[in-house]
């Protein structure tokens, strides 16, 4: 019979394994002076021109993972 601590440990383990899997699939972006989503010029060191592009890029990456493109 499992107690609440065992159930909690299992949930934590599942969460950690999921986080590790997501992190290992995440593409490493490098700043090249252009937005990673819309390709507009950005300051060196920035990956996106604004928050909307970052959010849209994240959504696009999630969809691509779901449909198996990554
Ligand atoms: Zn952009």
Coordinates of C-alpha atoms and ligand atoms in Angstrom, one line a residue, residues 35-40 48-50 53, ligand 1:
X35 CA 14.9 38.0 -34.7
X36 CA 14.7 34.2 -34.6
X37 CA 11.0 34.4 -35.5
X38 CA 10.5 37.2 -38.1
X39 CA 14.1 37.8 -39.1
X40 CA 14.0 41.6 -38.4
X48 CA 13.7 38.3 -30.7
X49 CA 12.5 41.8 -31.6
X50 CA 9.8 41.8 -29.0
X53 CA 7.8 37.2 -31.5
Ligands
LIG1 ZN1 10.5 39.4 -34.6

